[in-house]
Short mmCIF file of C-alpha atoms in Angstrom, two decimals:
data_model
loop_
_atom_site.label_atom_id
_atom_site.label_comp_id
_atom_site.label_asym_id
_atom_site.label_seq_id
_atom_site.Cartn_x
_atom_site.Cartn_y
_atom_site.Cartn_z
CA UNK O 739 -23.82 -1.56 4.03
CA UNK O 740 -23.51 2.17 4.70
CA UNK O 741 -22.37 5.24 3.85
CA UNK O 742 -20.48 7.16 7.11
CA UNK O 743 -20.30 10.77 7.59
CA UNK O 744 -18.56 12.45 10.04
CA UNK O 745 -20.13 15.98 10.24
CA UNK O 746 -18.31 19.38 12.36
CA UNK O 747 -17.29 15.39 14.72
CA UNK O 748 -14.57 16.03 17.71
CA UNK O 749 -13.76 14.33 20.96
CA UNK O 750 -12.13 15.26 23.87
CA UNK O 751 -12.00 13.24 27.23
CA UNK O 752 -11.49 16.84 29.26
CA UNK O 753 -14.46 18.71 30.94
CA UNK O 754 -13.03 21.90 30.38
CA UNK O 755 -10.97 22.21 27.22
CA UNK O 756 -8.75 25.05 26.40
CA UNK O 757 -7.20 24.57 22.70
CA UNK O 758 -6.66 22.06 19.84
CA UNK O 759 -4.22 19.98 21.43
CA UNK O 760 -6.83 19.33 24.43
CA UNK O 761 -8.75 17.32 22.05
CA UNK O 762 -8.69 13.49 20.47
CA UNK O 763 -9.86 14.44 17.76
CA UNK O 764 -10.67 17.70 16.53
CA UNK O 765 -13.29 19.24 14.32
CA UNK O 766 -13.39 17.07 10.84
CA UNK O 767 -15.85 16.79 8.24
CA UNK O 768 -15.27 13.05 6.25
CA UNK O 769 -17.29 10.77 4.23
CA UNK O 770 -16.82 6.82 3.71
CA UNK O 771 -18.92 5.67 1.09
CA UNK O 772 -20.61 2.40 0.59
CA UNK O 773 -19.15 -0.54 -0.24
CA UNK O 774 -15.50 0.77 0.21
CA UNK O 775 -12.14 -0.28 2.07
CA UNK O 776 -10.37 1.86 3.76
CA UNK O 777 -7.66 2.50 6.12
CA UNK O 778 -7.00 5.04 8.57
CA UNK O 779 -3.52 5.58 9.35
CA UNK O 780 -1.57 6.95 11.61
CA UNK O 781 0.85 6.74 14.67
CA UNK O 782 -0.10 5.74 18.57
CA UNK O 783 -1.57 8.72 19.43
CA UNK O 784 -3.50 10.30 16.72
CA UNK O 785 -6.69 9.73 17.57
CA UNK O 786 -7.13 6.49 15.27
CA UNK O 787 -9.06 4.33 17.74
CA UNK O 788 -10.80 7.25 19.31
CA UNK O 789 -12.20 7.81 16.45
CA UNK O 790 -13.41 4.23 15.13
CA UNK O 791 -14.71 3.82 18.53
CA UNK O 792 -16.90 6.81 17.64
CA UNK O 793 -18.38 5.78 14.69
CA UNK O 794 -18.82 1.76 15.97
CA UNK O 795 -20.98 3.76 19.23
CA UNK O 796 -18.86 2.40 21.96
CA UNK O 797 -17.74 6.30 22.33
CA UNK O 798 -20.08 9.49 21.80
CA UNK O 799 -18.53 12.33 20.42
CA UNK O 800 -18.16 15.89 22.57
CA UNK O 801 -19.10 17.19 19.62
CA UNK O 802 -20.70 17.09 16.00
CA UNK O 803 -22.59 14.23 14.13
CA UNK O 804 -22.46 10.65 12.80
CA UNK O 805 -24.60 9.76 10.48
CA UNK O 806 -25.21 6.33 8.33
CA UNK O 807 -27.02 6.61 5.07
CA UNK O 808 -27.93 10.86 5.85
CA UNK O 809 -29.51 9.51 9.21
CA UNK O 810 -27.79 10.62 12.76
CA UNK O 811 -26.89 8.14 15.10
CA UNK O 812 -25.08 9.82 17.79
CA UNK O 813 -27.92 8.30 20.41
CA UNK O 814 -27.71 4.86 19.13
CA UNK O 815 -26.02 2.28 20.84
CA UNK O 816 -23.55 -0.39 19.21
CA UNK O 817 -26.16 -2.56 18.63
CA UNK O 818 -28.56 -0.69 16.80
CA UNK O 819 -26.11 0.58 14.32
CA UNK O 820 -25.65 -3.08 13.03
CA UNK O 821 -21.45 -2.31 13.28
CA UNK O 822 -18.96 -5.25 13.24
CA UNK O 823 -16.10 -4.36 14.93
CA UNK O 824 -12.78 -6.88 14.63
CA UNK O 825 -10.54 -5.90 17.73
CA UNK O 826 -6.44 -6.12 17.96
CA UNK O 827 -7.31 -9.42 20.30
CA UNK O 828 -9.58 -12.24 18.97
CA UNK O 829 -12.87 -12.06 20.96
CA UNK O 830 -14.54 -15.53 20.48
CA UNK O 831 -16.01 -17.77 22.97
CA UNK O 832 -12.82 -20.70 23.97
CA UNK O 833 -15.68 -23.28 24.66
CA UNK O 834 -17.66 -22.87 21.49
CA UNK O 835 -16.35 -24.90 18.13
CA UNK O 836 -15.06 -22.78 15.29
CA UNK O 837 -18.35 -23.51 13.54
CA UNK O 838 -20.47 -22.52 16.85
CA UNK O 839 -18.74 -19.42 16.81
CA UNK O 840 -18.70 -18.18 13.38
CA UNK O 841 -22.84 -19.33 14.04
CA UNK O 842 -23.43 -17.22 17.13
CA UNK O 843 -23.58 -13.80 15.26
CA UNK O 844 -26.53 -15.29 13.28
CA UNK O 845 -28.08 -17.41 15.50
CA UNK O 846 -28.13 -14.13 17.81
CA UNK O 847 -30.71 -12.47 15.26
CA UNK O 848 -32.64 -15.78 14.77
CA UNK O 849 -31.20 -16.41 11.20
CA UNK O 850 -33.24 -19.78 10.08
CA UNK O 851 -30.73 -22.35 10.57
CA UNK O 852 -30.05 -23.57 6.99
CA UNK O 853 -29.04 -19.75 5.83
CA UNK O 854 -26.84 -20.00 9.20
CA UNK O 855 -24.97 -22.90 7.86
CA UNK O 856 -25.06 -21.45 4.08
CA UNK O 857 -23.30 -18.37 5.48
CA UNK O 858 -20.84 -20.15 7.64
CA UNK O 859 -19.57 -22.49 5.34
CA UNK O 860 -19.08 -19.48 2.83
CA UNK O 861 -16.91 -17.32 5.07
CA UNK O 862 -15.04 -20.54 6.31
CA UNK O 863 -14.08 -21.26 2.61
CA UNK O 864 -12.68 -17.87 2.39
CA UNK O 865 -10.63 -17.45 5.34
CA UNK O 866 -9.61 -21.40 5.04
CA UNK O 867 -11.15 -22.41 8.11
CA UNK O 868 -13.16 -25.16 7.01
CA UNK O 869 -10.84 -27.88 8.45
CA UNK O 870 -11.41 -26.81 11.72
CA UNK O 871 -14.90 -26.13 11.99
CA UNK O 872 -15.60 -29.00 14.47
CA UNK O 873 -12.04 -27.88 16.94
CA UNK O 874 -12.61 -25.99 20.03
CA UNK O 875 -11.65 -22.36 19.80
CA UNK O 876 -9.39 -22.87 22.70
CA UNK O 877 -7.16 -25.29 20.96
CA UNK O 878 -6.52 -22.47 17.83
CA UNK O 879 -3.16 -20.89 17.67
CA UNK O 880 -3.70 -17.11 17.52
CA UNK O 881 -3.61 -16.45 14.14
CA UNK O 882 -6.44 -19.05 13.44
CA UNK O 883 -8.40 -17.69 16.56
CA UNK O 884 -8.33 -14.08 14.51
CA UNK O 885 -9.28 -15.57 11.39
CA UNK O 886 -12.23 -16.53 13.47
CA UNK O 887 -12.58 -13.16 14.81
CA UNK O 888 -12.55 -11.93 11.35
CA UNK O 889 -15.14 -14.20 10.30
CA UNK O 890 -17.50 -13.28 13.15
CA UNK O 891 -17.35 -9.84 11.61
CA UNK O 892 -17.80 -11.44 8.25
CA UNK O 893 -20.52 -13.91 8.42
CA UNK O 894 -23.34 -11.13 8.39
CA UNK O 895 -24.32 -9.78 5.20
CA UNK O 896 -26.77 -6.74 7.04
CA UNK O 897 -23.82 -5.11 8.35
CA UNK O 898 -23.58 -1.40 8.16
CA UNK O 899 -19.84 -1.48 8.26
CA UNK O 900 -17.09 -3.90 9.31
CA UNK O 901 -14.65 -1.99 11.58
CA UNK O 902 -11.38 -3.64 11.82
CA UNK O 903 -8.79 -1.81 14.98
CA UNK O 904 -5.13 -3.73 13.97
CA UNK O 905 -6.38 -7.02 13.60
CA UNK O 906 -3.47 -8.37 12.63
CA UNK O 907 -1.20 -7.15 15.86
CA UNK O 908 -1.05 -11.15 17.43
CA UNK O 909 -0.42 -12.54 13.99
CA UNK O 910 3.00 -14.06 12.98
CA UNK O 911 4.82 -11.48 10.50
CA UNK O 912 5.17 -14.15 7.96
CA UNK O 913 0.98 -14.71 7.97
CA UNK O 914 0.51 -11.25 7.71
CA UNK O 915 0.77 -10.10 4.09
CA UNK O 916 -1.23 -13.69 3.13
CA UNK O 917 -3.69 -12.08 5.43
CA UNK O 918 -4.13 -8.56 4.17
CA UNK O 919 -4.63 -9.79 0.77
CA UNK O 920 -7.21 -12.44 2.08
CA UNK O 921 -9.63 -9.64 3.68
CA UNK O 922 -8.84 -7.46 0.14
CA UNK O 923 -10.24 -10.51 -1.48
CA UNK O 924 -13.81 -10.74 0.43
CA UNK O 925 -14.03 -7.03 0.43
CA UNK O 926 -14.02 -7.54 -3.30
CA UNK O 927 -16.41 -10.58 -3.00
CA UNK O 928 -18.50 -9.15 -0.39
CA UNK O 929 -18.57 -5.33 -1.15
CA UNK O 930 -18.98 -4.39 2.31
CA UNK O 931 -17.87 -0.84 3.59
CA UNK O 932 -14.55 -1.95 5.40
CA UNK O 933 -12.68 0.87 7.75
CA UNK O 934 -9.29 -0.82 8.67
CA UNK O 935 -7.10 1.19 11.44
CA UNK O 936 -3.17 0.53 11.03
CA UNK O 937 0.00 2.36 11.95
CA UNK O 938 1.41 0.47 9.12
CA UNK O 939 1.36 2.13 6.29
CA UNK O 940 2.10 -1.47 4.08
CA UNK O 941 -0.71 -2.62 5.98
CA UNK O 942 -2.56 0.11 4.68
CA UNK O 943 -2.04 0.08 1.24
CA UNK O 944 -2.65 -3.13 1.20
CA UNK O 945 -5.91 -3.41 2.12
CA UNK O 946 -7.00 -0.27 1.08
CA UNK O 947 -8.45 1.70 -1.80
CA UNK O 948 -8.17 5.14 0.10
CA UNK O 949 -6.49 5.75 3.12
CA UNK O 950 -7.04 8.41 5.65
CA UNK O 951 -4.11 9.88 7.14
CA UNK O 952 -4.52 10.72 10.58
CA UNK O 953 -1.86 12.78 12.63
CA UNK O 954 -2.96 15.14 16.24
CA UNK O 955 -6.27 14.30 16.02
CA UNK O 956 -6.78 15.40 12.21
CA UNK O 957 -7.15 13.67 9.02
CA UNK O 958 -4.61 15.49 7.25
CA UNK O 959 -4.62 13.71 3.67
CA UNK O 960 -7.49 11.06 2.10
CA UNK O 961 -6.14 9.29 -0.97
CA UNK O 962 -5.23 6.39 -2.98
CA UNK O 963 -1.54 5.17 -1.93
CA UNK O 964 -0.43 6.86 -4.94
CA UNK O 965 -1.49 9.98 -3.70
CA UNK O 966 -0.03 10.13 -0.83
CA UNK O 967 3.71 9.26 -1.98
CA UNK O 968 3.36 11.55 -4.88
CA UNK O 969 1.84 14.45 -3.64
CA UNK O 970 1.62 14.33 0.21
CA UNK O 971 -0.40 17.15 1.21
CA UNK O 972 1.36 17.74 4.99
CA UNK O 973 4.68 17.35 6.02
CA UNK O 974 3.90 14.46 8.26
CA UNK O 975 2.44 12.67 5.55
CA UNK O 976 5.66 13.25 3.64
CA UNK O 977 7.45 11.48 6.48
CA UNK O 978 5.42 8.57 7.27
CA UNK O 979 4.76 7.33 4.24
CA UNK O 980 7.84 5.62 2.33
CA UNK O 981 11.06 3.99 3.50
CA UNK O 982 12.86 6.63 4.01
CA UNK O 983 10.53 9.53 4.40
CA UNK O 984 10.60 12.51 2.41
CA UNK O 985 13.53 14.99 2.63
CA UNK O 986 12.40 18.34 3.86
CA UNK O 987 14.48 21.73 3.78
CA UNK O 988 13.62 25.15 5.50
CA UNK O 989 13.68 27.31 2.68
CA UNK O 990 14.17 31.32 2.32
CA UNK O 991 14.45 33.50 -0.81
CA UNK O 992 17.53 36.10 -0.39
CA UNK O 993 18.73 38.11 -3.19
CA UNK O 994 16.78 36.20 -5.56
CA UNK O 995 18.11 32.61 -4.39
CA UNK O 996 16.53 29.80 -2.98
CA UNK O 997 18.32 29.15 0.26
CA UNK O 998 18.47 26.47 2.63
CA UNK O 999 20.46 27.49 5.75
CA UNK O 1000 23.83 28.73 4.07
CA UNK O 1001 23.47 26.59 1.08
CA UNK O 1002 21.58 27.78 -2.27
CA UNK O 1003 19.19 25.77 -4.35
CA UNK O 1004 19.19 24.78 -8.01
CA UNK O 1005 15.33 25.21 -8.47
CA UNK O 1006 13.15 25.96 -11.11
CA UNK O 1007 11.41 29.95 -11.51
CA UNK O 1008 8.39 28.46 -10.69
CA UNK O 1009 9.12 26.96 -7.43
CA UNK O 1010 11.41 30.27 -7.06
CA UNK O 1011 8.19 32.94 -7.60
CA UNK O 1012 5.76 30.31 -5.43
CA UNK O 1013 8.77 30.39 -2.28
CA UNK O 1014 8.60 34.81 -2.98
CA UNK O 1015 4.41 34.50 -3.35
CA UNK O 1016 4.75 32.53 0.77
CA UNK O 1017 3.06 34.52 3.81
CA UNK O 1018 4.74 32.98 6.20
CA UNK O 1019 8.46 32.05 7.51
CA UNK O 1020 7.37 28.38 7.86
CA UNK O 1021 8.35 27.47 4.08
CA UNK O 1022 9.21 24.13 3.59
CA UNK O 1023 10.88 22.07 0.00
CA UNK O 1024 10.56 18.56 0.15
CA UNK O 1025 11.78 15.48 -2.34
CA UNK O 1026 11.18 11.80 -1.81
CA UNK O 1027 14.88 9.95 -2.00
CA UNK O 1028 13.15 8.07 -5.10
CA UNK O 1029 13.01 11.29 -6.96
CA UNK O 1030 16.85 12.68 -6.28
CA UNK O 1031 19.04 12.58 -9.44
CA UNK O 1032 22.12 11.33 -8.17
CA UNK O 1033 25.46 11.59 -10.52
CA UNK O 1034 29.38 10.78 -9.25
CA UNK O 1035 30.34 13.73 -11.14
CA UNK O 1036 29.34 17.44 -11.65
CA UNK O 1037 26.30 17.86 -14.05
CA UNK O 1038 24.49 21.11 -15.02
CA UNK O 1039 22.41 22.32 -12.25
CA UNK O 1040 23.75 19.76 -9.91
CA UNK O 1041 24.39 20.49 -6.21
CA UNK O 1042 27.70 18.73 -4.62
CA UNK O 1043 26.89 16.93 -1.39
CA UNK O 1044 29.01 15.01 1.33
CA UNK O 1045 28.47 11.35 1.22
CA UNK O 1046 28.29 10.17 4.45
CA UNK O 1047 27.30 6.51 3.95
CA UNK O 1048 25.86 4.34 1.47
CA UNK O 1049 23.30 1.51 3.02
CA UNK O 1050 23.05 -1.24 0.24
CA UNK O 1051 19.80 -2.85 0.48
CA UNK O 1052 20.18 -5.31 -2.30
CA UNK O 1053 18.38 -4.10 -5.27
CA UNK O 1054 18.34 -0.70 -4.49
CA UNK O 1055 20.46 1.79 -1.74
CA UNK O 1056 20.18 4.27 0.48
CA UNK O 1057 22.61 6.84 0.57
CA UNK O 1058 22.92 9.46 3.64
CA UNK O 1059 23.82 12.56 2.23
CA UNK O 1060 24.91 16.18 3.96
CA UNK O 1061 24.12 19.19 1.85
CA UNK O 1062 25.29 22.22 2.97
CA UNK O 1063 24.11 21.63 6.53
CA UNK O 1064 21.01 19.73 5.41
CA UNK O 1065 21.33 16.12 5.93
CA UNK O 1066 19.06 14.03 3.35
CA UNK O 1067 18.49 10.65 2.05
CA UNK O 1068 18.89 9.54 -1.90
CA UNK O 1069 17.97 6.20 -3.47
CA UNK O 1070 19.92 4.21 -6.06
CA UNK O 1071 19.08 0.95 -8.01
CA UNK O 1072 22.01 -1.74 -7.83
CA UNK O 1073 22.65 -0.80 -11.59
CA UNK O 1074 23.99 2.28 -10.84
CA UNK O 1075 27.43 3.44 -8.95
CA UNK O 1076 27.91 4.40 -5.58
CA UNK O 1077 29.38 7.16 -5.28
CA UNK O 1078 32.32 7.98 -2.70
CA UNK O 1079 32.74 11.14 -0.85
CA UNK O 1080 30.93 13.36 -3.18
CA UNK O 1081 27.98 13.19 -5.02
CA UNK O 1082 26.02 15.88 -7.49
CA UNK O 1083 22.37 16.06 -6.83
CA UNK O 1084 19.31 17.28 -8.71
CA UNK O 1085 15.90 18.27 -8.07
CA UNK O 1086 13.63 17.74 -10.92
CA UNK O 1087 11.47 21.29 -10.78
CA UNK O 1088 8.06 18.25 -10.98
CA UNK O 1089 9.17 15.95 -7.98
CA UNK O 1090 9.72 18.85 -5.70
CA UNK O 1091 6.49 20.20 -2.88
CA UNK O 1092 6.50 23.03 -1.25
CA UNK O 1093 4.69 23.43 2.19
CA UNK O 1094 3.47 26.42 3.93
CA UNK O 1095 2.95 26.14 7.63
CA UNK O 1096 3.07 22.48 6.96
CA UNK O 1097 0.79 22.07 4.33
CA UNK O 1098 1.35 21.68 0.24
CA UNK O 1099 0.69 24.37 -2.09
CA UNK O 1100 0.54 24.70 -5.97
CA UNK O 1101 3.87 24.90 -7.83
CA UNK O 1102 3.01 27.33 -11.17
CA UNK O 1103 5.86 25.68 -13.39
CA UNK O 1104 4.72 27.69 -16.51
#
């Protein structure tokens, strides 16, 4: 097991590059530390898979270091850096038995035999494949031909790092989440430092402990799931984590008002002086729809809002809201009424984050 750093690291696949947005990933500094499980998250696009192809040595970087444990590997081939790498696809050999091939990773460093079947038996326990140790790969439906994937990855207790690029993109939905707790459980058993790479952000915080945001070739936030829906520290991590996103509004201060387009704010002094104390014209409120107060009838410091539908999700709703010009998303719980046509909204002064040229700053509420 390993600790990975990624020192002054960026990628681009052009010979001549002209600005940020002509690289994969551009200059970041980021540490994974042993014996941890992580996700890095992120849209198609972002630079996920660049980047995990980076550290596994199947890619070297245009610029900047990788190191394991302090020491740079930037030279070394996949190989030497002892990586296990789980793909979206299952790589195993069709011909080989399920035991064979959960074997060959051993047997391929001349592991004495009886540790090979010690070992092999362990991992099939976990991932329940011991029933079909003696099949043929080629006669495994895909999920169980992942589950030996996984456990090829698995099986070796020198690894540096296991390296997992959406290994669960061929699996049925319904195997999924029993799947993503199952690799949370030998991570806990195993302690091995686990990098998982998802665009789903349930995936993610699932698995994880502490995920890395990625979005344009950045990692733009690195926290627990918590973190991230409480206190997302860029607007795109506002809006791709939760169901709905966060609500964002362009905010200016005139005459001593918070304003959003036409429409004025009910907002604390604090977030009031921090919107005045802004160097820039890109200001930015934003509330999660968890966090709206919603009430069918005026309230003190309520804003009215058009409601323009209500989507009832069972135990809780959505409600598509139009304030001033803004539109925005609320949620309810079943327990409490729907309103029709109007609604009065809130913004408690805590729940609220304000973003500068896209990023959060501190909201002084004293």
């Amino acid at each position: 097991m390993a600790e990975i750093t990624l020192q002054s690291l960026a990628h681009t696949y052009l010979s001549d590059p002209q600005s940020p947005q002509d690289y994969a990933i551009r200059e970041m500094d980021h540490v994974w530390h042993q014996g941890g499980a992580y996700a890095l998250l992120g849209p198609s696009g972002c630079g996920k898979s660049t980047l995990l192809n980076i550290i596994s040595g199947l890619l070297e970087p245009s610029s900047g270091e990788v190191l394991f444990d302090g020491e740079v590997v930037n030279a070394l081939p996949p190989e030497a850096r002892n990586i296990a790498q789980v793909f979206q696809f299952p790589v195993i050999y069709d011909t080989m038995t399920v035991y064979d091939n959960l074997a060959f990773p051993l047997r391929n460093v001349k592991t004495p035999e009886a540790r090979v079947h010690e070992r092999v038996m362990e991992v099939a326990d976990v991932l329940e494949l011991t029933a079909q140790l003696k099949r043929k790969a080629k006669n495994l439906t895909a999920d169980e031909k992942q589950k030996v994937s996984m456990g090829r990855g698995l099986v070796r207790d020198d690894v540096s790092a296991i390296l997992f690029d959406e290994p669960l993109t061929v699996i049925d939905p319904q195997l999924k989440w029993k799947l993503r707790r199952k690799l949370k459980e030998i991570h806990q058993r195993f302690e091995i430092t686990m990098v998982y790479v998802t665009h789903d952000q349930l995936e993610a915080s699932t698995f994880a402990d502490k995920i890395a945001v990625m979005y344009e070739g950045q990692v733009v936030q690195f926290g627990t799931p918590r973190e991230l829906f409480e206190a997302p520290n860029h607007t795109f991590v506002g809006y791709f984590i939760g169901s709905p996103g966060m609500n964002f509004f362009d905010v200016a201060l005139h005459d001593g008002r918070v304003m959003a387009g036409n429409t004025a704010l009910s907002v604390g002094e604090g977030v009031r002086r921090a919107i005045d104390g802004a160097r820039s014209h890109n200001v930015k409120l934003g509330i999660r729809p968890e966090f709206i107060e919603v009430h069918e009838s005026p309230v003190a410091g309520g804003m009215e809002a058009e409601v323009e539908h209500a989507q009832d999700l069972g135990t809780y709703s959505i409600l598509y809201l139009r304030l001033g010009d803004t539109p925005l998303k609320a949620r309810i719980e079943e327990d409490q009424p729907t309103p029709e046509g109007r609604a009065y909204l809130r913004f408690p002064d805590a729940r609220l984050g304000l973003y500068v040229d896209e990023y959060r700053v501190e909201i002084d509420h004293d």
